[in-house]
PDB file of C-alpha atoms in Angstrom:
ATOM      1  CA  MET A   1      71.899 122.867  96.723  1.00 93.00           C
ATOM      2  CA  VAL A   2      75.304 123.859  96.027  1.00 92.00           C
ATOM      3  CA  VAL A   3      76.176 127.186  94.542  1.00 93.00           C
ATOM      4  CA  VAL A   4      78.178 127.426  91.709  1.00 95.00           C
ATOM      5  CA  GLU A   5      79.849 130.867  91.641  1.00 93.00           C
ATOM      6  CA  HIS A   6      82.301 130.828  88.682  1.00 93.00           C
ATOM      7  CA  VAL A   7      83.207 128.689  85.557  1.00 95.00           C
ATOM      8  CA  THR A   8      86.701 129.214  83.287  1.00 92.00           C
ATOM      9  CA  ARG A   9      88.304 127.063  80.529  1.00 93.00           C
ATOM     10  CA  LEU A  10      91.982 127.044  80.511  1.00 91.00           C
ATOM     11  CA  SER A  11      91.074 127.575  76.454  1.00 88.00           C
ATOM     12  CA  ASP A  12      90.006 131.354  77.565  1.00 87.00           C
ATOM     13  CA  ARG A  13      93.127 131.946  79.203  1.00 85.00           C
ATOM     14  CA  ARG A  14      95.856 131.015  76.426  1.00 78.00           C
ATOM     15  CA  SER A  15      96.239 132.141  73.105  1.00 74.00           C
ATOM     16  CA  GLN A  16      96.694 128.493  71.823  1.00 65.00           C
ATOM     17  CA  THR A  17      94.100 127.894  69.412  1.00 65.00           C
ATOM     18  CA  SER A  18      95.120 124.234  68.276  1.00 65.00           C
ATOM     19  CA  SER A  19      93.678 122.597  70.987  1.00 72.00           C
ATOM     20  CA  GLU A  20      89.623 121.406  71.150  1.00 86.00           C
ATOM     21  CA  THR A  21      87.906 123.761  73.479  1.00 90.00           C
ATOM     22  CA  PHE A  22      86.595 121.432  76.631  1.00 93.00           C
ATOM     23  CA  PRO A  23      82.913 120.963  75.356  1.00 93.00           C
ATOM     24  CA  ASP A  24      79.692 123.276  76.305  1.00 94.00           C
ATOM     25  CA  ASP A  25      77.462 120.649  76.994  1.00 96.00           C
ATOM     26  CA  THR A  26      79.437 118.497  78.791  1.00 97.00           C
ATOM     27  CA  LEU A  27      80.660 121.477  81.085  1.00 97.00           C
ATOM     28  CA  GLU A  28      76.928 122.400  81.916  1.00 97.00           C
ATOM     29  CA  ALA A  29      76.098 118.513  82.583  1.00 97.00           C
ATOM     30  CA  ILE A  30      78.933 118.915  85.419  1.00 98.00           C
ATOM     31  CA  ARG A  31      78.288 122.124  86.775  1.00 98.00           C
ATOM     32  CA  SER A  32      74.551 120.749  86.792  1.00 98.00           C
ATOM     33  CA  ALA A  33      75.478 117.708  88.818  1.00 98.00           C
ATOM     34  CA  VAL A  34      77.943 120.173  91.328  1.00 97.00           C
ATOM     35  CA  GLU A  35      75.107 122.073  91.689  1.00 97.00           C
ATOM     36  CA  ALA A  36      72.113 119.369  92.080  1.00 97.00           C
ATOM     37  CA  VAL A  37      74.077 118.369  95.383  1.00 96.00           C
ATOM     38  CA  SER A  38      72.293 118.639  98.187  1.00 93.00           C
ATOM     39  CA  THR A  39      74.294 121.020 101.289  1.00 90.00           C
ATOM     40  CA  SER A  40      73.043 118.383 103.804  1.00 90.00           C
ATOM     41  CA  VAL A  41      76.528 116.228 102.664  1.00 88.00           C
ATOM     42  CA  PHE A  42      78.425 118.736 104.679  1.00 83.00           C
ATOM     43  CA  GLU A  43      76.396 118.815 107.340  1.00 80.00           C
ATOM     44  CA  ASP A  44      77.786 117.213 110.841  1.00 71.00           C
ATOM     45  CA  THR A  45      81.552 117.476 108.984  1.00 66.00           C
ATOM     46  CA  ALA A  46      84.027 119.688 109.529  1.00 59.00           C
ATOM     47  CA  LYS A  47      86.614 121.285 107.876  1.00 54.00           C
ATOM     48  CA  HIS A  48      89.876 119.213 107.232  1.00 51.00           C
ATOM     49  CA  LYS A  49      87.595 116.155 106.983  1.00 54.00           C
ATOM     50  CA  GLU A  50      87.076 114.156 103.772  1.00 59.00           C
ATOM     51  CA  ILE A  51      84.016 114.670 102.362  1.00 75.00           C
ATOM     52  CA  GLY A  52      83.343 111.365 100.155  1.00 76.00           C
ATOM     53  CA  ALA A  53      79.517 112.341 100.095  1.00 86.00           C
ATOM     54  CA  PHE A  54      80.135 115.144  97.632  1.00 90.00           C
ATOM     55  CA  ASP A  55      82.384 113.618  95.013  1.00 91.00           C
ATOM     56  CA  ALA A  56      79.489 110.235  95.468  1.00 90.00           C
ATOM     57  CA  SER A  57      76.722 113.023  94.588  1.00 93.00           C
ATOM     58  CA  ILE A  58      78.457 114.079  91.824  1.00 96.00           C
ATOM     59  CA  ALA A  59      79.592 110.831  90.358  1.00 94.00           C
ATOM     60  CA  ASP A  60      75.783 109.497  90.842  1.00 94.00           C
ATOM     61  CA  ALA A  61      74.375 112.717  88.679  1.00 96.00           C
ATOM     62  CA  LEU A  62      76.766 111.918  85.852  1.00 97.00           C
ATOM     63  CA  PRO A  63      76.135 108.332  85.134  1.00 95.00           C
ATOM     64  CA  ARG A  64      78.221 107.851  82.060  1.00 96.00           C
ATOM     65  CA  TYR A  65      81.549 108.598  84.578  1.00 96.00           C
ATOM     66  CA  GLU A  66      83.436 105.617  86.386  1.00 93.00           C
ATOM     67  CA  TYR A  67      83.524 107.176  90.006  1.00 93.00           C
ATOM     68  CA  GLU A  68      87.225 106.309  91.868  1.00 91.00           C
ATOM     69  CA  GLY A  69      85.050 104.839  94.976  1.00 81.00           C
ATOM     70  CA  ASP A  70      82.374 101.837  95.182  1.00 66.00           C
ATOM     71  CA  ALA A  71      80.019 100.762  97.719  1.00 53.00           C
ATOM     72  CA  ALA A  72      82.578  98.367  99.451  1.00 56.00           C
ATOM     73  CA  GLY A  73      84.842 101.442 100.356  1.00 60.00           C
ATOM     74  CA  GLY A  74      87.654 100.002  97.588  1.00 62.00           C
ATOM     75  CA  TYR A  75      88.309 101.769  94.492  1.00 78.00           C
ATOM     76  CA  ASN A  76      87.555 101.173  91.293  1.00 87.00           C
ATOM     77  CA  PRO A  77      90.387  99.915  89.200  1.00 86.00           C
ATOM     78  CA  ASN A  78      88.725 102.319  85.646  1.00 88.00           C
ATOM     79  CA  CYS A  79      89.889 105.350  87.473  1.00 88.00           C
ATOM     80  CA  LYS A  80      93.362 104.425  88.180  1.00 88.00           C
ATOM     81  CA  LEU A  81      94.427 105.187  84.473  1.00 89.00           C
ATOM     82  CA  TRP A  82      98.420 104.059  84.855  1.00 88.00           C
ATOM     83  CA  SER A  83      98.154 100.994  86.987  1.00 84.00           C
ATOM     84  CA  HIS A  84      99.687  98.964  83.852  1.00 84.00           C
ATOM     85  CA  LEU A  85     102.374 101.773  84.253  1.00 84.00           C
ATOM     86  CA  GLY A  86     103.312 100.327  87.927  1.00 84.00           C
ATOM     87  CA  PHE A  87     101.961 103.727  89.233  1.00 86.00           C
ATOM     88  CA  ASN A  88      98.892 103.813  91.566  1.00 83.00           C
ATOM     89  CA  TYR A  89      97.463 107.095  91.274  1.00 87.00           C
ATOM     90  CA  SER A  90      93.522 107.327  90.316  1.00 90.00           C
ATOM     91  CA  VAL A  91      91.299 110.570  89.150  1.00 93.00           C
ATOM     92  CA  ASP A  92      87.730 110.706  91.042  1.00 94.00           C
ATOM     93  CA  LEU A  93      85.494 110.600  87.899  1.00 95.00           C
ATOM     94  CA  TYR A  94      86.608 109.247  84.675  1.00 96.00           C
ATOM     95  CA  ASN A  95      84.605 108.991  81.034  1.00 97.00           C
ATOM     96  CA  ALA A  96      86.899 106.945  78.685  1.00 95.00           C
ATOM     97  CA  ASP A  97      84.422 107.702  75.715  1.00 95.00           C
ATOM     98  CA  GLU A  98      84.970 111.457  75.797  1.00 96.00           C
ATOM     99  CA  ARG A  99      88.392 111.151  77.554  1.00 96.00           C
ATOM    100  CA  ILE A 100      87.427 113.625  80.499  1.00 97.00           C
ATOM    101  CA  ALA A 101      88.756 113.543  84.115  1.00 97.00           C
ATOM    102  CA  ILE A 102      87.572 115.184  87.137  1.00 97.00           C
ATOM    103  CA  GLU A 103      89.216 116.025  89.951  1.00 95.00           C
ATOM    104  CA  VAL A 104      87.134 116.981  93.295  1.00 94.00           C
ATOM    105  CA  GLU A 105      89.093 118.924  95.402  1.00 89.00           C
ATOM    106  CA  LYS A 106      87.586 120.694  98.849  1.00 82.00           C
ATOM    107  CA  SER A 107      90.491 121.722 100.612  1.00 74.00           C
ATOM    108  CA  GLU A 108      94.133 121.277  99.866  1.00 69.00           C
ATOM    109  CA  ARG A 109      95.859 124.031  98.032  1.00 72.00           C
ATOM    110  CA  LYS A 110      99.093 121.343  97.416  1.00 73.00           C
ATOM    111  CA  ASN A 111      96.123 118.994  95.357  1.00 85.00           C
ATOM    112  CA  ILE A 112      95.601 121.379  92.404  1.00 90.00           C
ATOM    113  CA  SER A 113      99.246 121.025  90.895  1.00 89.00           C
ATOM    114  CA  ASP A 114      99.020 117.127  91.567  1.00 92.00           C
ATOM    115  CA  ASP A 115      95.653 117.420  89.903  1.00 94.00           C
ATOM    116  CA  LEU A 116      97.064 119.205  86.846  1.00 93.00           C
ATOM    117  CA  LEU A 117      99.983 116.863  86.367  1.00 92.00           C
ATOM    118  CA  LYS A 118      97.372 113.938  86.731  1.00 94.00           C
ATOM    119  CA  PHE A 119      95.979 115.632  83.837  1.00 95.00           C
ATOM    120  CA  GLN A 120      98.812 116.270  81.964  1.00 94.00           C
ATOM    121  CA  LYS A 121     100.224 112.632  81.975  1.00 93.00           C
ATOM    122  CA  GLY A 122      96.723 111.296  81.153  1.00 93.00           C
ATOM    123  CA  TYR A 123      96.920 113.311  78.198  1.00 94.00           C
ATOM    124  CA  ARG A 124     100.500 111.944  77.566  1.00 92.00           C
ATOM    125  CA  THR A 125      99.342 108.372  78.423  1.00 92.00           C
ATOM    126  CA  LYS A 126      97.750 106.691  75.179  1.00 90.00           C
ATOM    127  CA  LYS A 127      95.111 103.763  74.500  1.00 89.00           C
ATOM    128  CA  GLY A 128      94.083 103.406  70.937  1.00 89.00           C
ATOM    129  CA  GLY A 129      96.621 106.065  69.844  1.00 91.00           C
ATOM    130  CA  ARG A 130      94.356 108.571  71.854  1.00 93.00           C
ATOM    131  CA  PRO A 131      95.346 110.761  74.904  1.00 94.00           C
ATOM    132  CA  LYS A 132      93.707 108.884  77.941  1.00 95.00           C
ATOM    133  CA  ILE A 133      92.718 112.312  79.226  1.00 96.00           C
ATOM    134  CA  GLU A 134      91.942 115.337  76.909  1.00 95.00           C
ATOM    135  CA  PHE A 135      89.497 116.977  79.218  1.00 96.00           C
ATOM    136  CA  GLY A 136      90.503 118.258  82.633  1.00 96.00           C
ATOM    137  CA  CYS A 137      88.244 119.450  85.040  1.00 98.00           C
ATOM    138  CA  LEU A 138      89.240 120.668  88.671  1.00 97.00           C
ATOM    139  CA  VAL A 139      85.679 121.234  91.173  1.00 96.00           C
ATOM    140  CA  VAL A 140      86.754 123.348  93.958  1.00 94.00           C
ATOM    141  CA  PRO A 141      85.725 125.931  96.358  1.00 92.00           C
ATOM    142  CA  VAL A 142      85.660 129.517  96.227  1.00 91.00           C
ATOM    143  CA  ASN A 143      86.187 129.495 100.070  1.00 86.00           C
ATOM    144  CA  TYR A 144      87.990 127.822 102.835  1.00 70.00           C
ATOM    145  CA  LEU A 145      88.963 128.011 106.275  1.00 63.00           C
ATOM    146  CA  GLY A 146      87.368 131.932 105.541  1.00 58.00           C
ATOM    147  CA  ARG A 147      91.171 132.408 103.610  1.00 61.00           C
ATOM    148  CA  HIS A 148      91.666 130.806 100.823  1.00 71.00           C
ATOM    149  CA  ASN A 149      90.193 130.447  97.401  1.00 85.00           C
ATOM    150  CA  LEU A 150      90.942 127.719  95.618  1.00 88.00           C
ATOM    151  CA  TYR A 151      88.992 129.054  92.643  1.00 92.00           C
ATOM    152  CA  ARG A 152      91.413 131.372  92.519  1.00 91.00           C
ATOM    153  CA  HIS A 153      94.874 129.739  93.354  1.00 90.00           C
ATOM    154  CA  SER A 154      93.829 126.984  90.545  1.00 92.00           C
ATOM    155  CA  LEU A 155      93.638 129.795  88.179  1.00 93.00           C
ATOM    156  CA  THR A 156      97.176 131.088  89.272  1.00 92.00           C
ATOM    157  CA  LYS A 157      98.322 127.454  88.692  1.00 91.00           C
ATOM    158  CA  LEU A 158      97.010 127.072  85.107  1.00 91.00           C
ATOM    159  CA  ASP A 159      98.633 130.461  84.514  1.00 90.00           C
ATOM    160  CA  PHE A 160     102.011 129.138  85.765  1.00 91.00           C
ATOM    161  CA  MET A 161     101.364 125.690  83.791  1.00 89.00           C
ATOM    162  CA  LYS A 162      99.735 126.584  80.534  1.00 84.00           C
ATOM    163  CA  GLY A 163     102.953 127.144  78.650  1.00 83.00           C
ATOM    164  CA  VAL A 164     103.905 123.434  79.775  1.00 85.00           C
ATOM    165  CA  LEU A 165     100.528 121.912  80.136  1.00 86.00           C
ATOM    166  CA  PHE A 166      99.791 120.098  76.765  1.00 86.00           C
ATOM    167  CA  ILE A 167      96.185 119.474  76.991  1.00 91.00           C
ATOM    168  CA  ASP A 168      93.270 119.952  74.938  1.00 92.00           C
ATOM    169  CA  ASP A 169      91.351 121.878  77.540  1.00 94.00           C
ATOM    170  CA  VAL A 170      90.877 122.102  81.229  1.00 95.00           C
ATOM    171  CA  ALA A 171      87.657 123.718  83.052  1.00 96.00           C
ATOM    172  CA  VAL A 172      87.589 124.975  86.795  1.00 97.00           C
ATOM    173  CA  ILE A 173      84.164 124.909  88.371  1.00 97.00           C
ATOM    174  CA  GLY A 174      84.378 127.389  91.775  1.00 96.00           C
ATOM    175  CA  TYR A 175      81.532 126.028  94.118  1.00 94.00           C
ATOM    176  CA  ARG A 176      80.770 127.857  97.729  1.00 91.00           C
ATOM    177  CA  ASP A 177      81.531 125.188 100.959  1.00 87.00           C
ATOM    178  CA  PRO A 178      78.392 126.057 102.725  1.00 85.00           C
ATOM    179  CA  ARG A 179      80.098 125.144 106.168  1.00 78.00           C
ATOM    180  CA  PRO A 180      80.747 127.836 108.298  1.00 71.00           C
ATOM    181  CA  ASP A 181      84.350 129.242 108.515  1.00 66.00           C
TER     182      ASP A 181
END
């Protein structure tokens, strides 16, 4: 099973108190879904290679979430939150009722900024008078190539952007990639 080493909320790192806090029970469910993934999904894969089975395993454990991928290898249109505006961007997992988006990263530091911008855009995009995304969750490795810690990098990005990141809350879950460096 995948080891989760850290969980942090943006709400714990900023002084703003007018926003909602990422719900404890929901955050625990996401953490449990990450921890339930068998490390076998990483077997016979090399770093620098997409591990779709990791995302799919998390999605299987979170049945109330739409999953970006589908069995036919296409994309789930319910995760393309901005297609009505002409944007082809999507989130990895999405719960429309709870307004929660999850982004699962395996390697790329540059994607963290993109993910935070998606959360911001989702908060600014309304459906039924409410933001499409009220809570965002990043699932990132604490180890990558033996020298990169995407969890720490995510917290640095959150701290840098928190003054302009208007969203109720963002949680960051740091997991240990079991592949050798």
